[in-house]
């Protein structure tokens, strides 16, 4: 619903708009779920980009996970706790 809301040009007036947006998102994103290997590769790329854009000391793990999760959701990808925990060594 957040993705549909962010893409809307005008304020959303009904739940039907969300339902149509969610259905069209599923159709346009392809059929089926990303394989774990493909998802892991995409997550690793996002983690590297976020870490490289952070200026200063080490980015706290909680902030890193939040930033990665936000970006994953905004890009319409599926979030997988186990995959990100494995990548970050948690």
XYZ file of N, CA and C in Angstrom:
270
model
N 0.817 -1.182 0.000
C 0.000 0.000 0.000
C 0.872 1.261 0.000
N 2.045 1.171 0.652
C 2.930 2.330 0.672
C 3.427 2.661 -0.726
N 3.735 1.650 -1.493
C 4.226 1.873 -2.852
C 3.158 2.544 -3.693
N 1.925 2.041 -3.593
C 0.821 2.625 -4.350
C 0.620 4.071 -3.920
N 0.673 4.329 -2.631
C 0.489 5.690 -2.117
C 1.580 6.628 -2.633
N 2.821 6.163 -2.654
C 3.930 7.006 -3.115
C 3.828 7.315 -4.600
N 3.268 6.408 -5.356
C 3.171 6.612 -6.802
C 1.949 7.421 -7.210
N 1.007 7.618 -6.298
C -0.229 8.331 -6.626
C 0.058 9.807 -6.884
N -0.554 10.335 -7.928
C -0.379 11.744 -8.265
C -1.301 12.642 -7.445
N -2.422 12.064 -6.984
C -3.409 12.820 -6.217
C -3.705 12.070 -4.924
N -4.342 12.739 -3.955
C -4.730 12.036 -2.739
C -5.651 10.855 -3.058
N -5.491 9.791 -2.313
C -6.259 8.579 -2.563
C -7.570 8.654 -1.794
N -8.675 8.409 -2.504
C -9.987 8.563 -1.896
C -10.668 7.276 -1.489
N -10.170 6.122 -1.927
C -10.866 4.887 -1.573
C -9.907 3.704 -1.527
N -10.365 2.669 -0.864
C -9.581 1.442 -0.779
C -9.524 0.746 -2.131
N -10.518 0.937 -2.973
C -10.550 0.311 -4.298
C -9.314 0.714 -5.099
N -8.891 1.978 -4.950
C -7.695 2.447 -5.642
C -6.485 1.626 -5.223
N -6.364 1.367 -3.896
C -5.261 0.550 -3.400
C -5.335 -0.863 -3.961
N -6.529 -1.426 -3.954
C -6.694 -2.803 -4.432
C -6.272 -2.923 -5.896
N -6.699 -1.986 -6.722
C -6.316 -2.012 -8.139
C -4.809 -1.825 -8.301
N -4.226 -0.923 -7.518
C -2.788 -0.678 -7.589
C -1.978 -1.882 -7.170
N -2.432 -2.559 -6.117
C -1.725 -3.749 -5.644
C -1.807 -4.863 -6.665
N -2.980 -5.063 -7.252
C -3.127 -6.108 -8.275
C -2.276 -5.810 -9.499
N -2.240 -4.555 -9.930
C -1.430 -4.228 -11.105
C 0.060 -4.356 -10.790
N 0.449 -4.066 -9.542
C 1.852 -4.216 -9.132
C 2.276 -5.678 -9.198
N 1.399 -6.566 -8.756
C 1.714 -8.000 -8.798
C 1.852 -8.480 -10.235
N 0.976 -8.003 -11.101
C 1.026 -8.421 -12.503
C 2.275 -7.893 -13.194
N 2.652 -6.646 -12.886
C 3.803 -6.053 -13.573
C 5.131 -6.548 -13.019
N 5.130 -7.037 -11.785
C 6.393 -7.491 -11.200
C 6.754 -8.897 -11.643
N 5.935 -9.513 -12.429
C 6.244 -10.849 -12.904
C 5.513 -11.893 -12.104
N 5.561 -13.073 -12.585
C 4.858 -14.149 -11.916
C 5.830 -14.888 -11.025
N 5.394 -15.191 -9.813
C 6.230 -15.943 -8.895
C 7.083 -15.045 -8.026
N 7.809 -15.662 -7.142
C 8.645 -14.967 -6.179
C 10.098 -15.083 -6.611
N 10.867 -14.024 -6.346
C 12.294 -14.057 -6.659
C 12.947 -15.237 -5.963
N 13.891 -15.843 -6.626
C 14.628 -16.912 -5.983
C 15.459 -16.321 -4.855
N 15.797 -17.134 -3.889
C 16.566 -16.659 -2.742
C 17.921 -16.126 -3.191
N 18.554 -16.776 -4.157
C 19.859 -16.323 -4.642
C 19.760 -14.955 -5.308
N 18.734 -14.751 -6.113
C 18.547 -13.460 -6.779
C 18.236 -12.375 -5.751
N 17.384 -12.709 -4.782
C 17.037 -11.766 -3.734
C 18.276 -11.387 -2.922
N 19.092 -12.380 -2.593
C 20.300 -12.141 -1.811
C 21.258 -11.215 -2.569
N 21.407 -11.437 -3.861
C 22.279 -10.596 -4.682
C 21.790 -9.149 -4.680
N 20.491 -8.964 -4.811
C 19.931 -7.614 -4.813
C 20.091 -6.954 -3.452
N 19.890 -7.720 -2.380
C 20.078 -7.197 -1.025
C 21.529 -6.781 -0.797
N 22.471 -7.617 -1.246
C 23.890 -7.299 -1.069
C 24.243 -5.997 -1.769
N 23.695 -5.797 -2.955
C 23.955 -4.576 -3.710
C 23.414 -3.363 -2.951
N 22.224 -3.476 -2.404
C 21.621 -2.376 -1.652
C 22.443 -2.075 -0.402
N 22.866 -3.118 0.311
C 23.675 -2.930 1.524
C 24.975 -2.202 1.182
N 25.641 -2.627 0.112
C 26.891 -1.969 -0.288
C 26.656 -0.492 -0.624
N 25.577 -0.204 -1.346
C 25.298 1.180 -1.729
C 25.015 2.050 -0.513
N 24.263 1.520 0.434
C 23.941 2.292 1.635
C 25.188 2.506 2.477
N 25.979 1.464 2.654
C 27.199 1.600 3.447
C 28.178 2.569 2.805
N 28.273 2.551 1.475
C 29.214 3.450 0.811
C 28.738 4.902 0.826
N 27.444 5.113 0.960
C 26.927 6.480 0.984
C 26.921 7.087 2.375
N 27.206 6.284 3.394
C 27.203 6.780 4.768
C 28.557 7.392 5.096
N 28.545 8.647 5.496
C 29.772 9.348 5.829
C 29.889 9.409 7.349
N 31.049 9.085 7.847
C 31.268 9.114 9.290
C 31.724 7.756 9.779
N 31.466 7.487 11.030
C 31.855 6.212 11.634
C 30.993 5.076 11.116
N 30.996 4.009 11.857
C 30.194 2.857 11.461
C 28.716 3.147 11.636
N 27.942 2.751 10.670
C 26.489 2.885 10.722
C 25.946 1.809 11.653
N 25.206 2.185 12.702
C 24.656 1.170 13.605
C 23.806 0.152 12.836
N 23.865 -1.099 13.251
C 23.192 -2.175 12.535
C 21.690 -1.934 12.441
N 21.101 -1.372 13.485
C 19.652 -1.116 13.452
C 19.304 -0.091 12.377
N 20.131 0.940 12.237
C 19.903 1.954 11.204
C 20.105 1.370 9.812
N 21.125 0.530 9.671
C 21.389 -0.104 8.379
C 20.220 -0.984 7.958
N 19.724 -1.800 8.876
C 18.592 -2.678 8.558
C 17.371 -1.848 8.192
N 17.121 -0.766 8.922
C 15.986 0.102 8.619
C 16.102 0.706 7.225
N 17.286 1.218 6.893
C 17.495 1.828 5.577
C 17.357 0.799 4.453
N 17.897 -0.407 4.663
C 17.792 -1.458 3.650
C 16.337 -1.867 3.479
N 15.644 -2.073 4.595
C 14.240 -2.498 4.521
C 13.386 -1.450 3.824
N 13.616 -0.184 4.132
C 12.863 0.893 3.486
C 13.094 0.894 1.986
N 14.334 0.745 1.584
C 14.647 0.757 0.148
C 14.075 -0.466 -0.562
N 14.168 -1.625 0.085
C 13.632 -2.858 -0.505
C 12.131 -2.710 -0.740
N 11.425 -2.196 0.255
C 9.979 -2.027 0.132
C 9.644 -0.983 -0.920
N 10.382 0.120 -0.957
C 10.128 1.167 -1.957
C 10.363 0.684 -3.374
N 11.276 -0.266 -3.543
C 11.553 -0.807 -4.873
C 10.601 -1.944 -5.240
N 9.682 -2.273 -4.331
C 8.686 -3.298 -4.624
C 9.203 -4.716 -4.506
N 10.311 -4.883 -3.814
C 10.875 -6.214 -3.639
C 10.268 -6.874 -2.409
N 10.447 -8.179 -2.320
C 9.979 -8.939 -1.171
C 11.019 -8.855 -0.065
N 10.576 -8.598 1.167
C 11.485 -8.524 2.308
C 11.627 -9.910 2.909
N 12.873 -10.299 3.199
C 13.154 -11.598 3.793
C 14.146 -11.403 4.932
N 13.662 -11.571 6.174
C 14.517 -11.370 7.347
C 15.714 -12.308 7.349
N 15.501 -13.569 6.991
C 16.582 -14.543 7.032
C 17.704 -14.172 6.066
N 17.355 -13.716 4.869
C 18.365 -13.356 3.877
C 19.206 -12.168 4.345
N 18.558 -11.138 4.871
C 19.320 -9.967 5.312
C 20.158 -10.280 6.536
N 19.642 -11.117 7.436
C 20.426 -11.512 8.603
C 21.677 -12.282 8.195
N 21.543 -13.116 7.189
C 22.698 -13.882 6.701
C 23.731 -12.956 6.055
N 23.277 -11.993 5.291
C 24.188 -11.064 4.625
C 24.939 -10.216 5.653
N 24.225 -9.770 6.689
C 24.838 -8.898 7.682
C 25.549 -9.681 8.792
N 25.412 -10.992 8.785
C 26.080 -11.818 9.779
C 25.468 -11.718 11.156
N 24.178 -11.551 11.188
C 23.468 -11.427 12.466
C 22.988 -12.793 12.917
